[in-house]
PDB file of C-alpha atoms in Angstrom:
ATOM      1  CA  MET O   1      68.788 216.756 169.601  1.00 59.00           C
ATOM      2  CA  SER O   2      71.325 217.636 167.896  1.00 84.00           C
ATOM      3  CA  ALA O   3      74.892 218.618 168.726  1.00 94.00           C
ATOM      4  CA  THR O   4      75.708 222.603 168.808  1.00 97.00           C
ATOM      5  CA  ARG O   5      78.214 222.879 165.704  1.00 97.00           C
ATOM      6  CA  ILE O   6      81.230 225.161 166.134  1.00 98.00           C
ATOM      7  CA  THR O   7      83.390 225.226 163.281  1.00 98.00           C
ATOM      8  CA  VAL O   8      86.955 226.750 162.721  1.00 98.00           C
ATOM      9  CA  LEU O   9      87.813 228.175 158.933  1.00 98.00           C
ATOM     10  CA  GLY O  10      90.676 228.336 158.231  1.00 98.00           C
ATOM     11  CA  ASP O  11      93.805 226.607 157.014  1.00 98.00           C
ATOM     12  CA  HIS O  12      95.402 224.168 159.961  1.00 98.00           C
ATOM     13  CA  THR O  13      98.644 223.904 160.003  1.00 97.00           C
ATOM     14  CA  PRO O  14     100.246 221.935 163.474  1.00 96.00           C
ATOM     15  CA  SER O  15     103.625 223.873 163.162  1.00 96.00           C
ATOM     16  CA  TYR O  16     101.454 227.154 164.165  1.00 96.00           C
ATOM     17  CA  PRO O  17     100.896 227.361 168.020  1.00 97.00           C
ATOM     18  CA  THR O  18      97.825 229.245 167.766  1.00 97.00           C
ATOM     19  CA  HIS O  19      96.699 226.455 166.009  1.00 98.00           C
ATOM     20  CA  LEU O  20      97.423 223.856 168.410  1.00 98.00           C
ATOM     21  CA  GLU O  21      95.775 226.206 171.187  1.00 98.00           C
ATOM     22  CA  ILE O  22      92.596 226.091 169.416  1.00 98.00           C
ATOM     23  CA  ASP O  23      92.601 222.322 168.786  1.00 98.00           C
ATOM     24  CA  ALA O  24      92.929 222.596 172.903  1.00 98.00           C
ATOM     25  CA  VAL O  25      89.350 224.752 173.147  1.00 98.00           C
ATOM     26  CA  LEU O  26      87.994 222.405 170.377  1.00 98.00           C
ATOM     27  CA  ALA O  27      88.916 219.365 172.744  1.00 98.00           C
ATOM     28  CA  ARG O  28      87.478 221.050 175.241  1.00 98.00           C
ATOM     29  CA  LEU O  29      84.408 221.661 173.628  1.00 98.00           C
ATOM     30  CA  ARG O  30      84.157 218.228 172.154  1.00 98.00           C
ATOM     31  CA  GLU O  31      83.671 217.015 175.850  1.00 97.00           C
ATOM     32  CA  GLN O  32      80.969 219.569 176.810  1.00 96.00           C
ATOM     33  CA  GLY O  33      78.869 218.020 174.310  1.00 97.00           C
ATOM     34  CA  PHE O  34      79.563 220.192 171.225  1.00 98.00           C
ATOM     35  CA  ASP O  35      80.165 219.074 167.382  1.00 98.00           C
ATOM     36  CA  ALA O  36      83.080 221.022 167.244  1.00 98.00           C
ATOM     37  CA  GLY O  37      86.180 220.470 164.426  1.00 98.00           C
ATOM     38  CA  TRP O  38      88.081 222.257 161.443  1.00 98.00           C
ATOM     39  CA  VAL O  39      87.019 223.336 158.082  1.00 98.00           C
ATOM     40  CA  GLU O  40      89.903 223.877 155.068  1.00 98.00           C
ATOM     41  CA  THR O  41      89.483 227.158 153.330  1.00 98.00           C
ATOM     42  CA  ASP O  42      89.179 225.521 149.825  1.00 98.00           C
ATOM     43  CA  ALA O  43      87.396 222.484 151.233  1.00 98.00           C
ATOM     44  CA  PRO O  44      84.344 221.996 149.453  1.00 97.00           C
ATOM     45  CA  GLU O  45      81.879 221.980 152.005  1.00 96.00           C
ATOM     46  CA  ALA O  46      83.507 225.661 152.953  1.00 97.00           C
ATOM     47  CA  ALA O  47      80.901 226.761 150.386  1.00 96.00           C
ATOM     48  CA  GLU O  48      78.034 226.466 152.322  1.00 95.00           C
ATOM     49  CA  LEU O  49      79.543 227.647 155.477  1.00 97.00           C
ATOM     50  CA  GLY O  50      78.192 231.358 157.573  1.00 97.00           C
ATOM     51  CA  ALA O  51      74.894 229.836 156.030  1.00 95.00           C
ATOM     52  CA  PRO O  52      71.931 229.302 158.580  1.00 93.00           C
ATOM     53  CA  GLY O  53      71.619 225.870 159.841  1.00 93.00           C
ATOM     54  CA  SER O  54      74.892 224.840 158.214  1.00 95.00           C
ATOM     55  CA  VAL O  55      76.589 225.589 161.420  1.00 97.00           C
ATOM     56  CA  ASP O  56      75.982 227.366 164.753  1.00 97.00           C
ATOM     57  CA  GLY O  57      79.015 228.945 165.490  1.00 98.00           C
ATOM     58  CA  LEU O  58      82.256 230.244 162.887  1.00 98.00           C
ATOM     59  CA  TRP O  59      85.287 231.115 164.273  1.00 98.00           C
ATOM     60  CA  ILE O  60      87.524 232.791 161.781  1.00 98.00           C
ATOM     61  CA  ALA O  61      91.015 231.445 162.338  1.00 98.00           C
ATOM     62  CA  PRO O  62      94.754 233.302 162.490  1.00 97.00           C
ATOM     63  CA  GLY O  63      96.873 232.369 159.766  1.00 94.00           C
ATOM     64  CA  GLY O  64      96.690 234.246 156.825  1.00 87.00           C
ATOM     65  CA  PRO O  65      97.156 234.170 153.552  1.00 93.00           C
ATOM     66  CA  TYR O  66      94.392 231.447 153.529  1.00 97.00           C
ATOM     67  CA  ARG O  67      94.250 229.016 150.647  1.00 97.00           C
ATOM     68  CA  ASP O  68      91.029 230.594 148.963  1.00 97.00           C
ATOM     69  CA  VAL O  69      90.043 233.997 150.672  1.00 97.00           C
ATOM     70  CA  ASP O  70      87.066 234.150 148.147  1.00 97.00           C
ATOM     71  CA  ALA O  71      85.283 231.509 150.219  1.00 98.00           C
ATOM     72  CA  LEU O  72      86.607 232.325 153.775  1.00 98.00           C
ATOM     73  CA  LEU O  73      84.963 235.827 153.159  1.00 98.00           C
ATOM     74  CA  ALA O  74      81.780 234.787 151.763  1.00 98.00           C
ATOM     75  CA  ALA O  75      81.675 232.751 154.579  1.00 98.00           C
ATOM     76  CA  ILE O  76      81.935 235.826 156.593  1.00 98.00           C
ATOM     77  CA  GLY O  77      79.442 237.629 155.013  1.00 98.00           C
ATOM     78  CA  ARG O  78      76.374 234.475 155.551  1.00 98.00           C
ATOM     79  CA  ALA O  79      77.394 234.189 159.013  1.00 98.00           C
ATOM     80  CA  ARG O  80      76.961 237.930 159.516  1.00 98.00           C
ATOM     81  CA  ALA O  81      73.607 238.575 157.220  1.00 98.00           C
ATOM     82  CA  GLY O  82      72.285 235.256 158.856  1.00 97.00           C
ATOM     83  CA  GLY O  83      72.603 236.045 162.392  1.00 97.00           C
ATOM     84  CA  VAL O  84      74.910 233.437 162.405  1.00 98.00           C
ATOM     85  CA  PRO O  85      77.558 233.655 165.922  1.00 98.00           C
ATOM     86  CA  LEU O  86      81.075 234.749 164.301  1.00 98.00           C
ATOM     87  CA  LEU O  87      84.058 235.071 165.945  1.00 98.00           C
ATOM     88  CA  GLY O  88      87.063 236.198 164.367  1.00 98.00           C
ATOM     89  CA  THR O  89      90.755 235.722 165.980  1.00 98.00           C
ATOM     90  CA  CYS O  90      94.204 237.865 164.467  1.00 97.00           C
ATOM     91  CA  GLY O  91      93.731 237.197 160.710  1.00 97.00           C
ATOM     92  CA  GLY O  92      90.204 236.381 161.396  1.00 98.00           C
ATOM     93  CA  TYR O  93      89.414 239.785 162.903  1.00 98.00           C
ATOM     94  CA  GLN O  94      91.500 241.662 159.614  1.00 98.00           C
ATOM     95  CA  HIS O  95      89.628 239.862 157.295  1.00 98.00           C
ATOM     96  CA  ILE O  96      85.814 239.949 159.188  1.00 98.00           C
ATOM     97  CA  ALA O  97      87.582 243.789 159.444  1.00 98.00           C
ATOM     98  CA  LEU O  98      87.405 243.810 155.363  1.00 98.00           C
ATOM     99  CA  GLU O  99      83.837 242.249 154.707  1.00 98.00           C
ATOM    100  CA  LEU O 100      82.774 244.690 156.985  1.00 98.00           C
ATOM    101  CA  GLY O 101      84.218 247.505 155.195  1.00 98.00           C
ATOM    102  CA  ALA O 102      83.041 246.582 151.827  1.00 97.00           C
ATOM    103  CA  ALA O 103      79.130 245.106 152.750  1.00 97.00           C
ATOM    104  CA  LEU O 104      78.566 248.065 155.466  1.00 97.00           C
ATOM    105  CA  ALA O 105      80.827 251.056 155.029  1.00 97.00           C
ATOM    106  CA  GLY O 106      80.762 251.418 151.658  1.00 94.00           C
ATOM    107  CA  VAL O 107      85.025 250.698 150.641  1.00 94.00           C
ATOM    108  CA  GLU O 108      85.604 249.840 147.534  1.00 92.00           C
ATOM    109  CA  ASP O 109      87.297 246.689 146.917  1.00 91.00           C
ATOM    110  CA  PRO O 110      89.170 246.808 150.297  1.00 96.00           C
ATOM    111  CA  ARG O 111      93.102 246.052 149.752  1.00 95.00           C
ATOM    112  CA  HIS O 112      94.962 243.638 152.548  1.00 97.00           C
ATOM    113  CA  ALA O 113      98.698 243.930 152.477  1.00 95.00           C
ATOM    114  CA  GLU O 114      99.958 241.094 153.019  1.00 94.00           C
ATOM    115  CA  SER O 115      98.042 239.434 149.848  1.00 91.00           C
ATOM    116  CA  ASP O 116      98.231 243.250 147.966  1.00 91.00           C
ATOM    117  CA  PRO O 117     101.724 244.101 148.989  1.00 92.00           C
ATOM    118  CA  ASP O 118     101.151 247.051 145.819  1.00 89.00           C
ATOM    119  CA  ALA O 119      98.181 248.555 147.398  1.00 90.00           C
ATOM    120  CA  ALA O 120      98.141 252.281 147.135  1.00 88.00           C
ATOM    121  CA  ASP O 121      95.862 252.592 149.980  1.00 92.00           C
ATOM    122  CA  PRO O 122      95.511 249.304 151.733  1.00 96.00           C
ATOM    123  CA  PHE O 123      92.574 248.717 154.375  1.00 97.00           C
ATOM    124  CA  ILE O 124      94.550 246.358 156.122  1.00 97.00           C
ATOM    125  CA  ALA O 125      98.256 247.334 156.710  1.00 96.00           C
ATOM    126  CA  PRO O 126     101.329 246.389 157.884  1.00 95.00           C
ATOM    127  CA  LEU O 127     102.290 247.240 161.635  1.00 95.00           C
ATOM    128  CA  ASP O 128     105.280 249.348 161.737  1.00 92.00           C
ATOM    129  CA  CYS O 129     106.711 246.855 164.008  1.00 89.00           C
ATOM    130  CA  ARG O 130     105.710 243.216 163.853  1.00 92.00           C
ATOM    131  CA  VAL O 131     104.356 241.696 167.622  1.00 94.00           C
ATOM    132  CA  ASP O 132     105.351 237.575 166.941  1.00 92.00           C
ATOM    133  CA  GLY O 133     104.389 235.929 169.963  1.00 94.00           C
ATOM    134  CA  GLU O 134     104.206 238.346 172.355  1.00 94.00           C
ATOM    135  CA  ARG O 135     102.180 240.691 174.793  1.00 96.00           C
ATOM    136  CA  ARG O 136     101.118 244.003 174.261  1.00 97.00           C
ATOM    137  CA  THR O 137      98.439 246.086 176.266  1.00 97.00           C
ATOM    138  CA  VAL O 138      95.073 246.026 175.248  1.00 98.00           C
ATOM    139  CA  THR O 139      92.413 248.087 176.553  1.00 98.00           C
ATOM    140  CA  CYS O 140      88.791 247.400 176.089  1.00 98.00           C
ATOM    141  CA  THR O 141      86.677 250.460 174.758  1.00 98.00           C
ATOM    142  CA  PRO O 142      84.294 251.035 177.697  1.00 98.00           C
ATOM    143  CA  GLY O 143      80.048 249.987 177.057  1.00 98.00           C
ATOM    144  CA  THR O 144      80.850 247.531 174.479  1.00 98.00           C
ATOM    145  CA  ARG O 145      79.987 243.812 174.959  1.00 98.00           C
ATOM    146  CA  LEU O 146      84.133 242.907 175.255  1.00 98.00           C
ATOM    147  CA  ALA O 147      84.470 245.263 178.179  1.00 98.00           C
ATOM    148  CA  GLU O 148      81.508 243.699 179.607  1.00 98.00           C
ATOM    149  CA  LEU O 149      83.220 240.294 178.698  1.00 98.00           C
ATOM    150  CA  LEU O 150      86.486 240.998 179.813  1.00 98.00           C
ATOM    151  CA  GLY O 151      86.558 244.772 181.617  1.00 98.00           C
ATOM    152  CA  THR O 152      88.027 247.879 181.495  1.00 96.00           C
ATOM    153  CA  GLU O 153      90.680 247.709 182.944  1.00 98.00           C
ATOM    154  CA  PRO O 154      93.937 246.857 180.993  1.00 98.00           C
ATOM    155  CA  PHE O 155      95.362 243.326 180.328  1.00 97.00           C
ATOM    156  CA  ALA O 156      98.092 241.695 178.486  1.00 97.00           C
ATOM    157  CA  GLY O 157      97.224 240.320 175.282  1.00 97.00           C
ATOM    158  CA  HIS O 158      98.725 237.896 173.267  1.00 97.00           C
ATOM    159  CA  PHE O 159      99.199 238.673 169.356  1.00 97.00           C
ATOM    160  CA  VAL O 160     101.325 236.873 166.459  1.00 96.00           C
ATOM    161  CA  CYS O 161     100.992 239.801 163.962  1.00 92.00           C
ATOM    162  CA  GLY O 162     102.483 242.333 161.638  1.00 94.00           C
ATOM    163  CA  PHE O 163      98.669 243.624 160.181  1.00 96.00           C
ATOM    164  CA  ALA O 164      95.769 245.852 161.672  1.00 96.00           C
ATOM    165  CA  PRO O 165      93.370 248.439 160.171  1.00 97.00           C
ATOM    166  CA  THR O 166      95.012 251.715 159.417  1.00 96.00           C
ATOM    167  CA  ASP O 167      93.092 254.433 161.531  1.00 96.00           C
ATOM    168  CA  ALA O 168      91.444 255.095 158.312  1.00 96.00           C
ATOM    169  CA  ALA O 169      90.084 251.711 157.906  1.00 97.00           C
ATOM    170  CA  ALA O 170      88.922 252.204 161.458  1.00 97.00           C
ATOM    171  CA  GLU O 171      87.288 255.271 161.522  1.00 97.00           C
ATOM    172  CA  ALA O 172      85.053 254.031 158.628  1.00 97.00           C
ATOM    173  CA  LEU O 173      84.067 250.998 160.206  1.00 98.00           C
ATOM    174  CA  GLU O 174      82.887 253.043 162.926  1.00 98.00           C
ATOM    175  CA  ARG O 175      80.985 254.834 160.749  1.00 97.00           C
ATOM    176  CA  ALA O 176      79.124 252.436 159.475  1.00 98.00           C
ATOM    177  CA  GLY O 177      78.129 251.229 162.749  1.00 98.00           C
ATOM    178  CA  VAL O 178      80.509 248.931 163.960  1.00 98.00           C
ATOM    179  CA  ARG O 179      82.283 249.743 167.299  1.00 98.00           C
ATOM    180  CA  ILE O 180      86.371 249.191 168.224  1.00 98.00           C
ATOM    181  CA  ALA O 181      86.100 247.230 170.668  1.00 98.00           C
ATOM    182  CA  ALA O 182      89.254 247.593 172.208  1.00 98.00           C
ATOM    183  CA  ARG O 183      92.482 248.762 171.059  1.00 97.00           C
ATOM    184  CA  ALA O 184      96.274 248.030 172.137  1.00 97.00           C
ATOM    185  CA  GLN O 185      99.938 249.254 172.445  1.00 92.00           C
ATOM    186  CA  ASP O 186     101.939 248.952 169.130  1.00 91.00           C
ATOM    187  CA  VAL O 187      98.612 247.372 167.625  1.00 94.00           C
ATOM    188  CA  GLY O 188      95.310 250.161 167.297  1.00 95.00           C
ATOM    189  CA  ALA O 189      92.571 249.051 166.932  1.00 97.00           C
ATOM    190  CA  ALA O 190      92.933 245.436 168.570  1.00 97.00           C
ATOM    191  CA  ALA O 191      89.092 244.163 168.189  1.00 98.00           C
ATOM    192  CA  LEU O 192      85.344 244.869 166.655  1.00 98.00           C
ATOM    193  CA  GLU O 193      81.668 244.136 167.279  1.00 98.00           C
ATOM    194  CA  LEU O 194      78.810 244.749 165.776  1.00 98.00           C
ATOM    195  CA  PRO O 195      75.671 245.781 167.414  1.00 98.00           C
ATOM    196  CA  GLY O 196      72.235 244.512 166.264  1.00 96.00           C
ATOM    197  CA  HIS O 197      74.010 241.004 165.810  1.00 98.00           C
ATOM    198  CA  PRO O 198      73.417 237.750 167.455  1.00 97.00           C
ATOM    199  CA  PHE O 199      77.069 237.691 168.146  1.00 98.00           C
ATOM    200  CA  LEU O 200      79.834 239.207 165.904  1.00 98.00           C
ATOM    201  CA  MET O 201      83.330 239.662 167.603  1.00 98.00           C
ATOM    202  CA  ALA O 202      86.919 239.948 166.058  1.00 98.00           C
ATOM    203  CA  THR O 203      90.145 240.628 167.754  1.00 98.00           C
ATOM    204  CA  LEU O 204      93.615 240.817 166.584  1.00 98.00           C
ATOM    205  CA  PHE O 205      95.020 238.689 169.777  1.00 98.00           C
ATOM    206  CA  HIS O 206      94.170 235.540 170.507  1.00 98.00           C
ATOM    207  CA  PRO O 207      91.996 234.188 173.612  1.00 98.00           C
ATOM    208  CA  GLN O 208      92.610 230.895 173.028  1.00 98.00           C
ATOM    209  CA  VAL O 209      96.075 230.981 173.805  1.00 98.00           C
ATOM    210  CA  GLY O 210      96.430 229.201 177.289  1.00 97.00           C
ATOM    211  CA  THR O 211      94.034 226.407 176.466  1.00 98.00           C
ATOM    212  CA  LEU O 212      96.936 224.133 176.358  1.00 97.00           C
ATOM    213  CA  ALA O 213      98.457 225.388 179.520  1.00 97.00           C
ATOM    214  CA  GLY O 214      95.134 224.814 181.269  1.00 97.00           C
ATOM    215  CA  GLU O 215      94.013 227.751 181.593  1.00 97.00           C
ATOM    216  CA  PRO O 216      90.311 228.431 181.876  1.00 97.00           C
ATOM    217  CA  LEU O 217      88.309 229.248 178.089  1.00 98.00           C
ATOM    218  CA  SER O 218      88.144 233.097 177.678  1.00 98.00           C
ATOM    219  CA  PRO O 219      84.813 234.753 178.619  1.00 98.00           C
ATOM    220  CA  LEU O 220      85.083 235.839 175.058  1.00 98.00           C
ATOM    221  CA  ILE O 221      85.395 232.126 173.697  1.00 98.00           C
ATOM    222  CA  THR O 222      83.124 230.844 176.836  1.00 98.00           C
ATOM    223  CA  ALA O 223      80.690 234.080 174.968  1.00 98.00           C
ATOM    224  CA  PHE O 224      80.950 232.636 171.769  1.00 98.00           C
ATOM    225  CA  THR O 225      79.709 228.965 172.136  1.00 98.00           C
ATOM    226  CA  ASP O 226      76.880 230.440 174.143  1.00 98.00           C
ATOM    227  CA  ALA O 227      75.620 232.113 171.486  1.00 98.00           C
ATOM    228  CA  ALA O 228      76.300 229.262 169.231  1.00 98.00           C
ATOM    229  CA  ARG O 229      73.890 227.215 171.362  1.00 97.00           C
ATOM    230  CA  ARG O 230      71.187 229.615 171.391  1.00 95.00           C
ATOM    231  CA  SER O 231      71.065 229.880 167.398  1.00 92.00           C
ATOM    232  CA  CYS O 232      71.405 225.838 167.987  1.00 90.00           C
ATOM    233  CA  GLY O 233      68.094 225.913 169.978  1.00 80.00           C
ATOM    234  CA  ALA O 234      66.496 228.536 168.015  1.00 76.00           C
ATOM    235  CA  HIS O 235      67.189 226.216 164.860  1.00 62.00           C
ATOM    236  CA  ALA O 236      66.150 223.347 166.137  1.00 58.00           C
ATOM    237  CA  HIS O 237      62.520 225.432 167.210  1.00 48.00           C
ATOM    238  CA  GLY O 238      62.443 227.562 164.255  1.00 50.00           C
TER     239      GLY O 238
END
């Protein structure tokens, strides 16, 4: 039986502490028998990622703007449509929101102000104040899968970001059936999930932070890897 394959799609940058935290997560997963590693957004294999059978779990990494944003959005779309477990953090969250806005909410050409600073009505807009390597209070929405995993008591989430969905973008996503799974101080909509999908969750905060210090994996990451195992098993017996 083949190992469960988890791929982080993003442009790996060793100077980013959040990427080193992901490296630590992947090292632990490999110790557990996963086939886990990075694929750069402009790598040829990115063109197939997200399709059923290409990967068992896809993690969209932080660190935008990405070298090939079209490949990234296409991979998100394949994972969404094909039921492949999908996790996004920070920039990954923002781009999952963009894809869902276009595919489900009917937003024509949703724009990201980081890559399109002249956009008149960006879907992903600058925060009033960047939050760089700081913690902000996060509160999960009762009744969501994220609340089941992380609880409904407020907690301190680690943020390194300057952009988030606008209030109008969050409302459009909710009308399309996407749940805003958490909100955060100074940030607004800080997490989303897609009901009915085997696992599609994304957070503006970084659940991987703490892994390098030896902390247990976040329940969010564990739930993602569990979903990937189930995906692998279903593919093996399909």
